């Protein structure tokens, strides 16, 4: 039997990041950066006011009442033309460029001028009675970012706020990795479409819904091929569709165990090469990996929870590698088991609910761990990892968990 890590390393060694493409900024959410981004200029771009108020010379202030004459009005977006001299002030709006000579901004609410309605003209004078320090309420040029600074790194998944930053920096097109593409099929004569009438002995194909959504959650595209019957012809027909579409690999569920009607294994083997592994894990011991013609192929087990866990452990890392991601998308945390957990010595991924108390995460299993019991996965928010060789985790002990 292979260890989980060995199986994963072997699979990963066959995949490289996809090619890069330049796409418009508006299409960049959740895409993976293919290059480091450095700032072409400082941010803020110019010294500006952090408040609606009056630009002044800090030296002109005192704790006792003082009056300054207002010599200019500076709305946001304008270029100030005055140079403030002692005794002078300029009305200024948040974000507006600071006039020359000004060293501080006193907020409007700290002056005797309180009229903030739109269209109100600036007063001729303002009075106030407080000391204002140099630099107060000023956002100096380059305070946040200086020109040449690396602000986003290759391999990062672009978040909404990253797009905002790229826009601030005037970067209208971004070099990202092409989205990985996966052809997905289910296999089995027992499988019915979700809306087909029920028939005796049959069940619905649920894996294709779970797995397609998982592929998309990893920022990849899925080509849904549907269900192959348990015949050589049917399996081959769907594999041929995957070949015709330009996908990075073929992902299937079921048909890779030792069942007498498992044609997926046979078809891949006859048209390429196949590693059929028994991985030392629970759930999901059988795993197939190989090539159908020139396409990589990963065959997950059919049981719904095994397919899910197999995806998280083997397929998500492949999608991350293909997409150029350097940061894994699933977080691992330490959790304290609230109950004793028995295991069978295989590396086990157990469905659990997590709760937090005084900064400690506690875990409790969501129900029986049968690999067909999808409800216990639905109710889980983590997979506890019980290492290989461990047969019992006593209550109160900490284990690692993958947050879902
Ligand atoms: P197999 O790997 O073909 O032996 O299938 C193992 C178990 O998973 C069987 O109980 C199948 O009925 C079930 N199964 C296989 N494929 C699916 C699927 N697409 N959706 C739900 N259950 C499935
Ligand atoms: Mg089957």
Short mmCIF file of C-alpha atoms and ligand atoms in Angstrom, two decimals:
data_model
loop_
_atom_site.label_atom_id
_atom_site.label_comp_id
_atom_site.label_asym_id
_atom_site.label_seq_id
_atom_site.Cartn_x
_atom_site.Cartn_y
_atom_site.Cartn_z
CA UNK A 1 0.00 0.00 0.00
CA UNK A 2 1.12 3.54 -0.81
CA UNK A 3 1.08 6.29 1.78
CA UNK A 4 -1.12 9.31 1.06
CA UNK A 5 1.96 11.53 0.68
CA UNK A 6 3.63 9.13 -1.76
CA UNK A 7 0.54 8.88 -3.92
CA UNK A 8 0.10 12.66 -3.95
CA UNK A 9 3.75 13.36 -4.79
CA UNK A 10 3.66 10.85 -7.61
CA UNK A 11 0.54 12.42 -9.10
CA UNK A 12 1.80 16.00 -8.66
CA UNK A 13 5.06 15.25 -10.42
CA UNK A 14 3.09 14.88 -13.68
CA UNK A 15 1.60 18.39 -13.68
CA UNK A 16 3.05 21.83 -14.43
CA UNK A 17 1.42 25.28 -14.23
CA UNK A 18 -0.70 26.22 -17.24
CA UNK A 19 0.37 28.89 -19.73
CA UNK A 20 -0.16 32.53 -18.87
CA UNK A 21 -2.49 35.02 -20.54
CA UNK A 22 -3.09 38.75 -20.25
CA UNK A 23 -6.71 39.51 -19.37
CA UNK A 24 -8.67 42.67 -18.51
CA UNK A 25 -8.62 43.66 -14.85
CA UNK A 26 -12.41 43.28 -14.55
CA UNK A 27 -12.09 39.55 -15.30
CA UNK A 28 -9.33 38.92 -12.77
CA UNK A 29 -11.22 38.00 -9.58
CA UNK A 30 -10.03 34.61 -8.28
CA UNK A 31 -7.45 34.26 -11.03
CA UNK A 32 -3.86 33.41 -10.18
CA UNK A 33 -1.17 36.01 -10.84
CA UNK A 34 1.60 34.81 -13.11
CA UNK A 35 3.99 37.68 -12.33
CA UNK A 36 4.99 39.88 -9.41
CA UNK A 37 3.31 43.29 -9.54
CA UNK A 38 5.37 46.33 -8.63
CA UNK A 39 3.89 49.79 -8.15
CA UNK A 40 4.58 52.10 -11.11
CA UNK A 41 4.18 55.15 -8.86
CA UNK A 42 3.69 56.27 -5.26
CA UNK A 43 0.37 55.98 -3.44
CA UNK A 44 -1.10 58.32 -2.45
CA UNK A 45 -0.11 60.02 -5.68
CA UNK A 46 0.17 63.45 -3.98
CA UNK A 47 -0.07 64.97 -0.49
CA UNK A 48 -3.78 65.23 0.26
CA UNK A 49 -6.27 65.92 2.99
CA UNK A 50 -7.68 63.09 5.10
CA UNK A 51 -10.64 65.26 6.22
CA UNK A 52 -13.05 67.90 5.06
CA UNK A 53 -11.63 71.03 6.70
CA UNK A 54 -9.11 73.80 6.26
CA UNK A 55 -5.52 73.52 5.13
CA UNK A 56 -3.35 75.67 7.40
CA UNK A 57 0.18 76.19 8.63
CA UNK A 58 0.57 74.18 11.84
CA UNK A 59 2.59 77.03 13.31
CA UNK A 60 -0.47 79.29 13.01
CA UNK A 61 -2.40 77.44 15.73
CA UNK A 62 -2.70 77.94 19.45
CA UNK A 63 -4.88 76.86 22.35
CA UNK A 64 -6.54 80.24 22.50
CA UNK A 65 -8.90 81.52 19.82
CA UNK A 66 -7.36 82.43 16.50
CA UNK A 67 -8.79 83.67 13.19
CA UNK A 68 -7.34 82.92 9.75
CA UNK A 69 -8.45 84.32 6.41
CA UNK A 70 -9.65 81.79 3.89
CA UNK A 71 -7.89 82.49 0.58
CA UNK A 72 -8.85 79.46 -1.53
CA UNK A 73 -11.37 76.68 -1.94
CA UNK A 74 -9.98 73.30 -3.01
CA UNK A 75 -12.49 70.62 -4.03
CA UNK A 76 -11.33 67.02 -4.64
CA UNK A 77 -9.93 66.59 -8.13
CA UNK A 78 -8.67 70.16 -8.52
CA UNK A 79 -5.14 71.53 -8.62
CA UNK A 80 -4.51 74.17 -5.94
CA UNK A 81 -3.01 77.39 -7.29
CA UNK A 82 -2.35 79.22 -4.01
CA UNK A 83 0.68 79.11 -1.77
CA UNK A 84 -0.47 79.53 1.85
CA UNK A 85 1.24 82.21 3.90
CA UNK A 86 1.07 82.64 7.70
CA UNK A 87 -2.40 83.78 8.73
CA UNK A 88 -4.05 82.08 5.73
CA UNK A 89 -6.16 78.97 5.30
CA UNK A 90 -7.78 77.17 2.35
CA UNK A 91 -11.01 75.21 2.55
CA UNK A 92 -10.18 71.66 1.43
CA UNK A 93 -12.16 68.49 0.85
CA UNK A 94 -11.16 64.91 1.69
CA UNK A 95 -8.77 63.59 -0.93
CA UNK A 96 -8.04 67.02 -2.41
CA UNK A 97 -4.44 67.94 -3.13
CA UNK A 98 -2.79 70.00 -0.40
CA UNK A 99 -1.82 73.56 -1.40
CA UNK A 100 1.81 74.58 -1.21
CA UNK A 101 2.82 75.92 2.20
CA UNK A 102 0.15 73.98 4.11
CA UNK A 103 1.45 71.64 6.82
CA UNK A 104 -1.78 70.46 8.46
CA UNK A 105 -5.54 70.26 8.06
CA UNK A 106 -7.96 71.28 10.79
CA UNK A 107 -11.27 69.40 10.47
CA UNK A 108 -14.29 71.58 9.73
CA UNK A 109 -15.99 70.43 12.94
CA UNK A 110 -13.14 71.93 15.02
CA UNK A 111 -13.76 75.41 13.54
CA UNK A 112 -16.58 77.92 13.86
CA UNK A 113 -17.71 77.04 10.29
CA UNK A 114 -20.17 74.19 10.45
CA UNK A 115 -22.10 74.53 7.25
CA UNK A 116 -21.36 71.41 5.23
CA UNK A 117 -24.28 71.42 2.84
CA UNK A 118 -23.46 70.84 -0.81
CA UNK A 119 -22.97 74.11 -2.69
CA UNK A 120 -22.10 76.19 0.38
CA UNK A 121 -19.50 78.83 -0.39
CA UNK A 122 -16.32 78.95 1.68
CA UNK A 123 -16.36 81.49 4.56
CA UNK A 124 -14.10 84.54 4.47
CA UNK A 125 -12.55 83.72 7.83
CA UNK A 126 -12.43 80.79 10.21
CA UNK A 127 -11.80 80.76 13.92
CA UNK A 128 -10.76 77.90 16.14
CA UNK A 129 -8.98 77.34 19.43
CA UNK A 130 -6.77 74.30 19.39
CA UNK A 131 -3.18 73.39 18.62
CA UNK A 132 -2.76 71.45 15.37
CA UNK A 133 0.45 69.49 14.86
CA UNK A 134 2.37 69.48 11.60
CA UNK A 135 1.18 66.55 9.45
CA UNK A 136 -2.18 66.22 11.20
CA UNK A 137 -4.90 64.98 8.82
CA UNK A 138 -2.49 64.89 5.90
CA UNK A 139 -1.90 61.77 3.82
CA UNK A 140 1.53 62.36 2.36
CA UNK A 141 2.52 61.14 -1.07
CA UNK A 142 3.95 57.59 -0.92
CA UNK A 143 2.61 56.99 2.60
CA UNK A 144 1.02 53.64 1.60
CA UNK A 145 3.13 52.43 -1.31
CA UNK A 146 6.30 53.71 -2.90
CA UNK A 147 7.12 53.41 -6.60
CA UNK A 148 8.84 50.11 -7.39
CA UNK A 149 7.49 48.30 -4.32
CA UNK A 150 6.22 44.74 -4.97
CA UNK A 151 2.58 44.80 -3.90
CA UNK A 152 1.28 41.46 -5.19
CA UNK A 153 3.19 38.26 -5.78
CA UNK A 154 3.22 35.67 -8.50
CA UNK A 155 1.13 32.70 -7.43
CA UNK A 156 -1.36 34.75 -5.40
CA UNK A 157 -5.07 34.29 -6.04
CA UNK A 158 -6.51 37.72 -6.78
CA UNK A 159 -9.05 38.89 -4.21
CA UNK A 160 -11.55 41.71 -4.79
CA UNK A 161 -9.37 44.17 -2.86
CA UNK A 162 -6.36 43.16 -4.99
CA UNK A 163 -8.31 44.24 -8.07
CA UNK A 164 -8.96 47.59 -6.41
CA UNK A 165 -5.25 48.02 -5.73
CA UNK A 166 -4.36 47.12 -9.32
CA UNK A 167 -6.86 49.74 -10.49
CA UNK A 168 -5.29 52.36 -8.18
CA UNK A 169 -2.00 51.57 -9.85
CA UNK A 170 -3.45 51.95 -13.35
CA UNK A 171 -2.87 48.30 -14.28
CA UNK A 172 -5.67 47.57 -16.75
CA UNK A 173 -4.57 44.12 -17.94
CA UNK A 174 -2.99 41.43 -15.82
CA UNK A 175 -0.86 38.38 -16.62
CA UNK A 176 -2.56 35.34 -15.04
CA UNK A 177 -2.49 31.59 -15.52
CA UNK A 178 -5.06 30.01 -17.80
CA UNK A 179 -7.77 28.32 -15.75
CA UNK A 180 -7.22 24.56 -15.52
CA UNK A 181 -9.86 22.54 -17.38
CA UNK A 182 -11.11 19.20 -16.17
CA UNK A 183 -13.31 16.65 -17.93
CA UNK A 184 -15.54 14.94 -15.37
CA UNK A 185 -17.43 11.69 -15.68
CA UNK A 186 -19.27 9.31 -13.42
CA UNK A 187 -19.57 5.63 -14.13
CA UNK A 188 -21.97 2.90 -13.19
CA UNK A 189 -25.13 1.23 -14.50
CA UNK A 190 -26.84 2.07 -11.23
CA UNK A 191 -26.65 5.83 -11.79
CA UNK A 192 -29.66 7.94 -12.72
CA UNK A 193 -29.78 11.64 -13.56
CA UNK A 194 -31.02 13.85 -10.76
CA UNK A 195 -34.42 14.35 -12.43
CA UNK A 196 -34.99 10.89 -13.91
CA UNK A 197 -37.79 8.76 -12.42
CA UNK A 198 -36.46 6.42 -9.72
CA UNK A 199 -36.06 2.79 -10.72
CA UNK A 200 -35.58 -0.32 -8.64
CA UNK A 201 -31.95 -0.86 -7.60
CA UNK A 202 -30.78 2.48 -8.93
CA UNK A 203 -29.45 5.58 -7.26
CA UNK A 204 -28.79 9.10 -8.47
CA UNK A 205 -25.44 10.33 -9.75
CA UNK A 206 -24.51 12.70 -6.95
CA UNK A 207 -20.73 12.67 -7.39
CA UNK A 208 -20.79 14.70 -10.57
CA UNK A 209 -22.52 17.54 -8.71
CA UNK A 210 -20.13 17.45 -5.77
CA UNK A 211 -17.02 17.08 -7.91
CA UNK A 212 -17.99 19.69 -10.50
CA UNK A 213 -18.59 22.22 -7.74
CA UNK A 214 -15.29 21.28 -6.10
CA UNK A 215 -13.43 21.80 -9.39
CA UNK A 216 -15.04 25.21 -9.75
CA UNK A 217 -14.29 26.07 -6.12
CA UNK A 218 -10.64 25.55 -6.98
CA UNK A 219 -10.88 28.20 -9.71
CA UNK A 220 -11.00 25.67 -12.55
CA UNK A 221 -13.37 24.91 -15.39
CA UNK A 222 -15.27 21.68 -15.64
CA UNK A 223 -16.54 19.86 -18.70
CA UNK A 224 -19.32 17.57 -17.53
CA UNK A 225 -19.38 14.40 -19.57
CA UNK A 226 -22.21 12.70 -17.69
CA UNK A 227 -22.48 9.05 -16.76
CA UNK A 228 -20.72 6.14 -18.48
CA UNK A 229 -22.51 2.83 -18.41
CA UNK A 230 -20.65 -0.23 -17.23
CA UNK A 231 -19.60 -1.19 -20.74
CA UNK A 232 -16.31 -0.70 -22.55
CA UNK A 233 -18.02 1.23 -25.36
CA UNK A 234 -19.78 3.69 -23.11
CA UNK A 235 -16.63 4.45 -21.11
CA UNK A 236 -14.60 4.86 -24.31
CA UNK A 237 -17.18 7.19 -25.83
CA UNK A 238 -16.93 9.61 -22.90
CA UNK A 239 -13.14 9.39 -22.78
CA UNK A 240 -13.06 10.29 -26.48
CA UNK A 241 -15.13 13.40 -25.74
CA UNK A 242 -12.56 14.42 -23.16
CA UNK A 243 -9.81 13.95 -25.73
CA UNK A 244 -11.66 16.13 -28.25
CA UNK A 245 -12.07 18.91 -25.69
CA UNK A 246 -8.82 20.48 -24.69
CA UNK A 247 -8.71 19.56 -21.01
CA UNK A 248 -5.76 19.27 -18.65
CA UNK A 249 -6.90 15.94 -17.27
CA UNK A 250 -9.80 13.53 -16.98
CA UNK A 251 -11.40 12.97 -13.59
CA UNK A 252 -13.76 10.09 -12.97
CA UNK A 253 -15.46 8.57 -9.99
CA UNK A 254 -16.20 4.89 -9.47
CA UNK A 255 -15.20 1.96 -11.59
CA UNK A 256 -11.72 1.72 -10.11
CA UNK A 257 -12.27 -0.77 -7.31
CA UNK A 258 -12.13 -4.52 -7.79
CA UNK A 259 -15.73 -4.87 -9.01
CA UNK A 260 -16.40 -7.19 -11.91
CA UNK A 261 -17.96 -4.38 -13.97
CA UNK A 262 -15.32 -1.73 -13.44
CA UNK A 263 -14.53 -0.85 -17.04
CA UNK A 264 -12.91 2.52 -16.37
CA UNK A 265 -9.75 0.81 -15.21
CA UNK A 266 -9.73 -1.55 -18.13
CA UNK A 267 -10.31 1.13 -20.78
CA UNK A 268 -7.54 3.37 -19.47
CA UNK A 269 -5.15 0.47 -19.27
CA UNK A 270 -5.92 -0.67 -22.81
CA UNK A 271 -5.42 2.82 -24.29
CA UNK A 272 -2.58 4.19 -22.24
CA UNK A 273 -1.18 3.33 -18.88
CA UNK A 274 -2.61 2.91 -15.45
CA UNK A 275 -1.37 2.84 -11.90
CA UNK A 276 -3.96 1.27 -9.74
CA UNK A 277 -3.16 2.00 -6.14
CA UNK A 278 -4.35 0.95 -2.79
CA UNK A 279 -3.61 4.02 -0.71
CA UNK A 280 -3.25 3.63 3.04
CA UNK A 281 -6.17 5.93 3.79
CA UNK A 282 -9.76 5.97 4.94
CA UNK A 283 -12.08 6.66 3.27
CA UNK A 284 -11.02 6.08 -0.29
CA UNK A 285 -8.43 3.34 -0.49
CA UNK A 286 -8.61 2.60 -4.23
CA UNK A 287 -7.17 5.29 -6.49
CA UNK A 288 -6.32 5.14 -10.16
CA UNK A 289 -3.83 7.36 -11.89
CA UNK A 290 -2.58 7.12 -15.42
CA UNK A 291 -2.97 8.27 -18.98
CA UNK A 292 -5.70 7.71 -21.49
CA UNK A 293 -3.93 8.33 -24.82
CA UNK A 294 -1.98 11.51 -24.01
CA UNK A 295 -4.35 12.80 -21.28
CA UNK A 296 -3.63 12.43 -17.61
CA UNK A 297 -6.35 10.54 -15.78
CA UNK A 298 -7.33 10.45 -12.12
CA UNK A 299 -9.92 7.91 -11.01
CA UNK A 300 -11.50 8.48 -7.63
CA UNK A 301 -13.53 5.89 -5.76
CA UNK A 302 -17.31 5.90 -6.23
CA UNK A 303 -18.57 6.26 -2.71
CA UNK A 304 -19.65 9.87 -2.30
CA UNK A 305 -17.54 10.67 0.76
CA UNK A 306 -14.53 8.81 -0.65
CA UNK A 307 -14.82 10.81 -3.87
CA UNK A 308 -14.93 14.06 -1.90
CA UNK A 309 -11.97 13.20 0.32
CA UNK A 310 -10.01 11.88 -2.67
CA UNK A 311 -10.63 15.19 -4.41
CA UNK A 312 -9.39 17.21 -1.44
CA UNK A 313 -6.30 15.10 -0.90
CA UNK A 314 -5.21 14.39 -4.47
CA UNK A 315 -7.10 16.52 -6.98
CA UNK A 316 -7.20 19.94 -5.33
CA UNK A 317 -3.39 19.98 -5.07
CA UNK A 318 -3.20 19.13 -8.79
CA UNK A 319 -5.54 22.01 -9.64
CA UNK A 320 -3.48 24.31 -7.44
CA UNK A 321 -0.29 23.29 -9.20
CA UNK A 322 -1.87 23.67 -12.65
CA UNK A 323 -3.28 27.08 -11.81
CA UNK A 324 0.11 28.33 -10.59
CA UNK A 325 -1.17 28.87 -7.06
CA UNK A 326 1.54 29.09 -4.45
CA UNK A 327 -0.86 29.42 -1.51
CA UNK A 328 -3.01 26.37 -0.70
CA UNK A 329 -6.68 27.20 -0.42
CA UNK A 330 -7.57 24.87 2.46
CA UNK A 331 -6.40 25.87 5.92
CA UNK A 332 -5.13 23.35 8.46
CA UNK A 333 -5.68 23.97 12.18
CA UNK A 334 -5.12 22.09 15.43
CA UNK A 335 -8.33 20.94 17.10
CA UNK A 336 -9.03 19.18 20.40
CA UNK A 337 -11.13 16.00 20.18
CA UNK A 338 -14.15 16.11 22.48
CA UNK A 339 -14.62 12.37 22.36
CA UNK A 340 -12.45 9.30 22.00
CA UNK A 341 -11.97 8.43 18.33
CA UNK A 342 -11.18 4.93 17.12
CA UNK A 343 -9.31 4.48 13.87
CA UNK A 344 -8.05 1.42 11.99
CA UNK A 345 -4.44 2.46 11.53
CA UNK A 346 -4.92 3.93 8.07
CA UNK A 347 -4.45 7.69 7.60
CA UNK A 348 -8.04 8.75 8.23
CA UNK A 349 -10.01 11.80 7.26
CA UNK A 350 -12.98 12.04 9.57
CA UNK A 351 -15.95 14.36 9.28
CA UNK A 352 -16.29 16.69 12.24
CA UNK A 353 -18.03 19.78 13.51
CA UNK A 354 -15.80 22.41 15.06
CA UNK A 355 -16.69 24.81 17.84
CA UNK A 356 -14.58 27.49 19.45
CA UNK A 357 -14.36 28.15 23.16
CA UNK A 358 -11.90 30.63 24.72
CA UNK A 359 -9.68 30.48 21.68
CA UNK A 360 -9.54 26.67 21.57
CA UNK A 361 -11.11 24.70 18.70
CA UNK A 362 -13.00 21.58 19.76
CA UNK A 363 -14.07 18.82 17.36
CA UNK A 364 -16.83 16.25 17.48
CA UNK A 365 -17.60 13.70 14.75
CA UNK A 366 -20.80 14.41 12.81
CA UNK A 367 -22.04 10.86 12.67
CA UNK A 368 -21.08 7.41 11.47
CA UNK A 369 -18.15 7.51 9.11
CA UNK A 370 -19.49 5.19 6.40
CA UNK A 371 -18.20 6.35 3.02
CA UNK A 372 -21.71 6.55 1.60
CA UNK A 373 -23.05 8.77 4.42
CA UNK A 374 -22.98 12.12 2.68
CA UNK A 375 -25.11 13.82 5.34
CA UNK A 376 -22.29 13.50 7.86
CA UNK A 377 -20.07 15.37 5.39
CA UNK A 378 -22.76 17.96 4.76
CA UNK A 379 -22.89 18.61 8.51
CA UNK A 380 -19.11 18.74 8.90
CA UNK A 381 -16.95 21.81 8.74
CA UNK A 382 -13.64 20.00 8.95
CA UNK A 383 -11.87 16.75 8.18
CA UNK A 384 -9.87 15.52 11.16
CA UNK A 385 -6.62 13.87 10.16
CA UNK A 386 -5.84 10.76 12.19
CA UNK A 387 -2.29 9.79 11.22
CA UNK A 388 -1.36 6.35 9.90
CA UNK A 389 -0.56 3.91 12.68
CA UNK A 390 -2.89 5.51 15.21
CA UNK A 391 -5.73 3.29 16.41
CA UNK A 392 -7.19 5.48 19.12
CA UNK A 393 -7.21 9.19 19.85
CA UNK A 394 -8.24 9.76 23.48
CA UNK A 395 -10.67 12.55 24.31
CA UNK A 396 -8.84 15.81 24.94
CA UNK A 397 -6.01 15.08 22.51
CA UNK A 398 -5.21 17.49 19.68
CA UNK A 399 -5.17 16.48 16.02
CA UNK A 400 -4.76 18.36 12.76
CA UNK A 401 -7.87 19.25 10.78
CA UNK A 402 -8.55 20.57 7.30
CA UNK A 403 -11.17 23.34 7.43
CA UNK A 404 -13.78 22.90 4.72
P1 LIG B 1 -17.67 1.57 -7.39
O1 LIG B 1 -16.41 2.34 -7.16
O2 LIG B 1 -18.13 1.62 -8.78
O3 LIG B 1 -17.59 0.20 -6.83
O4 LIG B 1 -18.78 2.33 -6.54
C1 LIG B 1 -18.73 2.37 -5.13
C2 LIG B 1 -20.02 2.91 -4.56
O5 LIG B 1 -20.19 4.26 -4.96
C3 LIG B 1 -21.27 2.20 -5.03
O6 LIG B 1 -22.16 2.10 -3.97
C4 LIG B 1 -21.81 3.09 -6.10
O7 LIG B 1 -23.17 2.95 -6.29
C5 LIG B 1 -21.47 4.46 -5.55
N1 LIG B 1 -21.34 5.44 -6.61
C6 LIG B 1 -20.58 5.29 -7.70
N2 LIG B 1 -20.67 6.37 -8.49
C7 LIG B 1 -21.51 7.22 -7.89
C8 LIG B 1 -22.00 8.51 -8.22
N3 LIG B 1 -21.62 9.10 -9.34
N4 LIG B 1 -22.85 9.10 -7.37
C9 LIG B 1 -23.21 8.49 -6.23
N5 LIG B 1 -22.78 7.28 -5.86
C10 LIG B 1 -21.94 6.63 -6.67
MG1 LIG B 2 -19.51 0.88 -10.20
#
